[in-house]
Tab-separated table of C-alpha atoms in Angstrom:
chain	number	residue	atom	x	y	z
A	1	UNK	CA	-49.202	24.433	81.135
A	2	UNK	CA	-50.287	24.266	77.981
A	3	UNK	CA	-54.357	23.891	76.738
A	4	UNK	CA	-55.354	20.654	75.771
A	5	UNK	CA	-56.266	19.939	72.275
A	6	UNK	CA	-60.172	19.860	71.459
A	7	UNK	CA	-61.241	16.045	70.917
A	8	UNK	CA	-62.602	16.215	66.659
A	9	UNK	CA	-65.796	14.943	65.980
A	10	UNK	CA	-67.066	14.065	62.482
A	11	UNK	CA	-71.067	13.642	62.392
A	12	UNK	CA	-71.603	10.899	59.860
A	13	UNK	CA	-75.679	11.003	60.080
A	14	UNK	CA	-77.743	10.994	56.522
A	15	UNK	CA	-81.134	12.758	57.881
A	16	UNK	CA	-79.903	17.001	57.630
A	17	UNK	CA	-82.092	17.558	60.727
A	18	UNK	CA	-80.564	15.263	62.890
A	19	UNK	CA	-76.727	15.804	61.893
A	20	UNK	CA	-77.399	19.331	62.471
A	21	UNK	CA	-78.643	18.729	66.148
A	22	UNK	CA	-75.635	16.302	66.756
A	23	UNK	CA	-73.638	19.401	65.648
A	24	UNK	CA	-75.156	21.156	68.039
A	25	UNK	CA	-75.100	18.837	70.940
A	26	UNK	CA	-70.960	18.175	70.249
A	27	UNK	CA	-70.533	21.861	70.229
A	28	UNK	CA	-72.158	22.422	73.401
A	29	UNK	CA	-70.169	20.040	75.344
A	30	UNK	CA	-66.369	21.601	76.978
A	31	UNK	CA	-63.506	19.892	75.005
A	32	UNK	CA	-64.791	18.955	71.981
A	33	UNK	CA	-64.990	20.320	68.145
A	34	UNK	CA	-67.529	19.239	65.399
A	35	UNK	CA	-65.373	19.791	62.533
A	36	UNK	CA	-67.992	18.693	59.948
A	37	UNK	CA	-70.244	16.511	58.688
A	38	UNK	CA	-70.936	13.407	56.480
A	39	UNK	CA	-74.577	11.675	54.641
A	40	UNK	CA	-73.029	9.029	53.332
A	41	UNK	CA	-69.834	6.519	54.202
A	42	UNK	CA	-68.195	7.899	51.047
A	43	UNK	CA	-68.869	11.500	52.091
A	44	UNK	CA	-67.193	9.905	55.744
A	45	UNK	CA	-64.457	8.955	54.082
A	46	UNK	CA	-63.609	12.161	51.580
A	47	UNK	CA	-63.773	14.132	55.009
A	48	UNK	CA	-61.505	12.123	57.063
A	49	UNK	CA	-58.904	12.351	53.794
A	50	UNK	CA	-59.342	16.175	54.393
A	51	UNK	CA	-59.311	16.832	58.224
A	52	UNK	CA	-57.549	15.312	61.435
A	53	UNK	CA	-60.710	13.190	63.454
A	54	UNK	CA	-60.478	11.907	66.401
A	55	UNK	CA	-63.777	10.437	67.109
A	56	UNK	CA	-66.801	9.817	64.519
A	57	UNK	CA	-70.178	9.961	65.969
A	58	UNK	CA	-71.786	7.166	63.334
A	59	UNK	CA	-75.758	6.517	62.391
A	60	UNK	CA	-75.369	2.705	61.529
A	61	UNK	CA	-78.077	3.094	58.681
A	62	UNK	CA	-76.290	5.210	56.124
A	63	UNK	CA	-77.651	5.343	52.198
A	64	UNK	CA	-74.858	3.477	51.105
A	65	UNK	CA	-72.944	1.278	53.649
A	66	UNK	CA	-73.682	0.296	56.882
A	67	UNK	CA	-71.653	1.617	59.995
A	68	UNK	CA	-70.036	-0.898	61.363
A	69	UNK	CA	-69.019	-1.823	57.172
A	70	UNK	CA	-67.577	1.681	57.701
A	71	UNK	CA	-65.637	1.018	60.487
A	72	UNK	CA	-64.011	-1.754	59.683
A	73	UNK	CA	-62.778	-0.327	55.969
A	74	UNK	CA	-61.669	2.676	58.412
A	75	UNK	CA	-59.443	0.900	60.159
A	76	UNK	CA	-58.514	-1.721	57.171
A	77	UNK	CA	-57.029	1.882	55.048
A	78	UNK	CA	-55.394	2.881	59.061
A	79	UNK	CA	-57.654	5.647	60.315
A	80	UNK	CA	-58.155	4.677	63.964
A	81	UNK	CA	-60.526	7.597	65.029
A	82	UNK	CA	-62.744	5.689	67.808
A	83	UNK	CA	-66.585	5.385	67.060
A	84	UNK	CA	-69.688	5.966	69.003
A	85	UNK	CA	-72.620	4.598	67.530
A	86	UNK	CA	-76.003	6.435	67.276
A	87	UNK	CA	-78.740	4.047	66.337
A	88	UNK	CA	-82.730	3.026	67.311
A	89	UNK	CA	-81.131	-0.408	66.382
A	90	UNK	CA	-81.185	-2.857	69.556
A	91	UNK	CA	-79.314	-6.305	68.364
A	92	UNK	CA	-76.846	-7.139	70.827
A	93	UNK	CA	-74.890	-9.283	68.429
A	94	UNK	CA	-74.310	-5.662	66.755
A	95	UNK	CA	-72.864	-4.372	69.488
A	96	UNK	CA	-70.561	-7.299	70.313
A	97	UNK	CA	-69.090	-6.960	66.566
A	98	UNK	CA	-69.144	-3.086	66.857
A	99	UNK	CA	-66.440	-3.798	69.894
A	100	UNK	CA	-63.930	-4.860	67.982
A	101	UNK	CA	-63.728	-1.906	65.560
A	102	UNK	CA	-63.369	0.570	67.904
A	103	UNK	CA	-66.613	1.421	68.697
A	104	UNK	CA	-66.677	2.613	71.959
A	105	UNK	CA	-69.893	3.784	73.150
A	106	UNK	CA	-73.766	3.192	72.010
A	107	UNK	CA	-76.428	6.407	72.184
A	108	UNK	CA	-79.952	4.388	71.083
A	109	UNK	CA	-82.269	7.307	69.639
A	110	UNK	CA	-84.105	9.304	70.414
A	111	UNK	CA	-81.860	10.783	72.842
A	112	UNK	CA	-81.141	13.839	74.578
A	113	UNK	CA	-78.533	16.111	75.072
A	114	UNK	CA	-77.858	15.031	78.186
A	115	UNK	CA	-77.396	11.778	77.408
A	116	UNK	CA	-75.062	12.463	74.330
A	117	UNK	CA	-72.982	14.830	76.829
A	118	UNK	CA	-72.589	11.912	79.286
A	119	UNK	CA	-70.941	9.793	76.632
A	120	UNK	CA	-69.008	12.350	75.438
A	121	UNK	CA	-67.320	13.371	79.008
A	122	UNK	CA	-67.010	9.580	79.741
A	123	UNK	CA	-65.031	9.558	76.567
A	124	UNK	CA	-62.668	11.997	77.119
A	125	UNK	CA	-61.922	10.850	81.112
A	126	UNK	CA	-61.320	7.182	78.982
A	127	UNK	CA	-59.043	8.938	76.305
A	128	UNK	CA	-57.488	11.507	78.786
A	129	UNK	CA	-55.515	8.278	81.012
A	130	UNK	CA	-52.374	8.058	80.138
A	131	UNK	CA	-49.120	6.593	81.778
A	132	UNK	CA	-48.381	3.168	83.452
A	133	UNK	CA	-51.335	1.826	85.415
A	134	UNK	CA	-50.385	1.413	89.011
A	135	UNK	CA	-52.590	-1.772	89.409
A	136	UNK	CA	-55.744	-4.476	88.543
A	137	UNK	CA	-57.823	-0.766	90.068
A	138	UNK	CA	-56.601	2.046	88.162
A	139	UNK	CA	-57.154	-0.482	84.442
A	140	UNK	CA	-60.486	-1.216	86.112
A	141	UNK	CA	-61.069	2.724	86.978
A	142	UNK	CA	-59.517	3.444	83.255
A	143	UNK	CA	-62.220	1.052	81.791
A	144	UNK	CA	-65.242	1.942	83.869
A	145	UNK	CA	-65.091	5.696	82.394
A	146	UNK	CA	-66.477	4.327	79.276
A	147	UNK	CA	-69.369	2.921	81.609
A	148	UNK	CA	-72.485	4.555	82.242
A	149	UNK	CA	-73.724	3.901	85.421
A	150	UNK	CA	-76.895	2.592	84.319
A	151	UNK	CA	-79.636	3.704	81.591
A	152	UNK	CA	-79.723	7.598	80.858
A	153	UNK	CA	-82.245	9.031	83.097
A	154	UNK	CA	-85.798	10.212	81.745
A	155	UNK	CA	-87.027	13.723	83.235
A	156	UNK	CA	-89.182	12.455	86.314
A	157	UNK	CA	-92.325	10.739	85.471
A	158	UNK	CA	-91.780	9.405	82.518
A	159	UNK	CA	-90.691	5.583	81.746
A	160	UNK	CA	-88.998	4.265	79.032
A	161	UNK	CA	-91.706	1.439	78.217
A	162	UNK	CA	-94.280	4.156	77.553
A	163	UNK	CA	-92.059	6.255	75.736
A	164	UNK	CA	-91.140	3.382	73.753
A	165	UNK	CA	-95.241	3.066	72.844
A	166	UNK	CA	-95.315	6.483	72.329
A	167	UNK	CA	-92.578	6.770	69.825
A	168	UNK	CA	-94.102	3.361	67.971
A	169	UNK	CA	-97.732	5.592	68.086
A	170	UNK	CA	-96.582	8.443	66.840
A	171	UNK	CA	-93.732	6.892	64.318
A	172	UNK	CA	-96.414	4.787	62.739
A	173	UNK	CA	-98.701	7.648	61.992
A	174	UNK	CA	-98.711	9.246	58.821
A	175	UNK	CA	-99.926	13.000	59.421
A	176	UNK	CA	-99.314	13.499	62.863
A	177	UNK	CA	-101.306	12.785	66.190
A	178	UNK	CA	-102.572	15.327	68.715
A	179	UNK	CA	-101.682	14.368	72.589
A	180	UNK	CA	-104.948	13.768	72.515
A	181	UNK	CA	-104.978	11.036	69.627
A	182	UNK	CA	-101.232	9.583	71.337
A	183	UNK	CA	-103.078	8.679	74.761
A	184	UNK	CA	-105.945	7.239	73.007
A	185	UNK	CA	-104.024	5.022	71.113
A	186	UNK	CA	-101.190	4.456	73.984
A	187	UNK	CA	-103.411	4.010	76.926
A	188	UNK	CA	-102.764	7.484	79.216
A	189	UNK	CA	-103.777	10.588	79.571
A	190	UNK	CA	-103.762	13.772	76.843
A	191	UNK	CA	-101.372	15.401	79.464
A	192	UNK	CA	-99.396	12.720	80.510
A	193	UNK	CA	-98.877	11.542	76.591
A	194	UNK	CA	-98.450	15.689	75.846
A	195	UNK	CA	-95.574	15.120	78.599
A	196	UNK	CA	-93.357	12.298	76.229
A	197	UNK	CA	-94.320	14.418	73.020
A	198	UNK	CA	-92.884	17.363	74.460
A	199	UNK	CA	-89.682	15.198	75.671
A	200	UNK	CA	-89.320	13.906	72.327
A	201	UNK	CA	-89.415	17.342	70.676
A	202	UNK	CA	-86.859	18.312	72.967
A	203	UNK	CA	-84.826	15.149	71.896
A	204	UNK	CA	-85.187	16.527	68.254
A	205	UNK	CA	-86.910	13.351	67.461
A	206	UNK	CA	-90.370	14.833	66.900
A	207	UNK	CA	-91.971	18.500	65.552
A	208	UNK	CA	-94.962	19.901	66.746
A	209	UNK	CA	-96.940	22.356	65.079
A	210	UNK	CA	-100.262	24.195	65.864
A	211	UNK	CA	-103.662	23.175	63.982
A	212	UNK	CA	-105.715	25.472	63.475
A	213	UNK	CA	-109.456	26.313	62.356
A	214	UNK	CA	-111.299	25.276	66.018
A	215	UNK	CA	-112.749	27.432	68.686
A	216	UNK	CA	-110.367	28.167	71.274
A	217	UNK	CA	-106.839	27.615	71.383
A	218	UNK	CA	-105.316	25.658	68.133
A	219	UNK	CA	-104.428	21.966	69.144
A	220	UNK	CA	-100.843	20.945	68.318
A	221	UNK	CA	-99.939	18.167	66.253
A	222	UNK	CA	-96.686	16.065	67.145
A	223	UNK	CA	-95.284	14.755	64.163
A	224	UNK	CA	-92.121	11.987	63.912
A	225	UNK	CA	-88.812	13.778	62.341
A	226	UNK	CA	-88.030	11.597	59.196
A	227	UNK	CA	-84.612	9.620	60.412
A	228	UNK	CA	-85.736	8.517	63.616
A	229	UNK	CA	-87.153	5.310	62.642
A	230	UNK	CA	-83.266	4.244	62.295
């Protein structure tokens, strides 16, 4: 039996730091290769002239073109690498039109690893059926791999309204905000609000650092990583 092929992913993402974590994440998950890189749709497109892609994992908000403009002059020039979508954008009529041009799944930062691996397996079970379908069921089972079963799961404790406020606190200040200065101005506690800073950081969407020049411990500062207000 012969090994199957590793599924290609370009990362088309303009902020370095978070192409180089969705590098990461698509090198960590069995069956699939990041085999480079892109900032910009033209930088997309040189790429995809140069190397065999199967699947493009697109930021929507590029410098010069937006994603889904991508897409369809993709397909128009008869690459048909499927597309899934990494964006903070939420307009539903974007995803309708993203449908038809092969865009196949939506990851809404900030996001984990986790959730980028779910979409990733799903994709593969969806790309891996092949044959005649038996019946109505296996089409429907075929279909539903693309599916998630519901939103991505936050670590216990934590809800996605308040990490919503959380990310608006901390995304609309300037130099940073302590845990301290996130409940304040979110409405919880300096641990629970040190809790969603800490998930963020782990999503890559956020950088802490210590600050220094008190008595006792330094206080860290949680700072937004440029690119996630996409």
């Amino acid at each position: 039996m012969t090994q199957q092929e590793p599924i290609r992913v370009l990362v088309v993402e303009d902020d370095p730091v978070a192409a180089d974590a969705h590098m990461m994440y698509v090198g960590r998950v069995p069956g699939f290769v990041a085999v480079g890189k892109a900032r910009t749709g033209a930088e997309a497109r040189r790429a995809l002239e140069r190397t065999p892609v199967d699947l493009l994992l697109l930021d929507l908000h590029l410098p010069d073109v937006h994603g889904l403009h991508l897409a369809r002059s993709l397909r128009a020039a008869g690459y048909h690498a499927d597309v899934i979508a990494v964006t903070s954008a939420r307009d539903l009529a974007v995803v309708r039109e993203g449908v038809s041009l092969g865009v196949v799944q939506y990851v809404l930062k900030p996001f984990t690893f986790a959730t980028l691996r779910d979409r990733l397996v799903r994709y593969a079970e969806f790309r891996g059926a092949a044959g005649e379908a038996s019946g109505q069921d296996e089409v429907d089972r075929a279909l539903a791999a693309l599916r998630a079963p519901g939103p991505a799961a936050l670590p216990k404790g934590l809800s996605a309204p308040t990490l919503e406020r959380v990310t608006g606190a901390l995304r609309d200040a300037q130099g940073g905000l302590t845990a301290a200065g996130v409940g304040e101005a979110v409405g919880i506690s300096r641990i629970t609000a040190r809790r969603y800073l800490e998930h963020l950081v782990e999503a890559g969407r956020a950088m802490r650092r210590p600050l220094y020049g008190q008595v006792g411990r330094p206080e860290l500062v949680y700072r937004w990583v440029r690119g996630g207000a996409k």
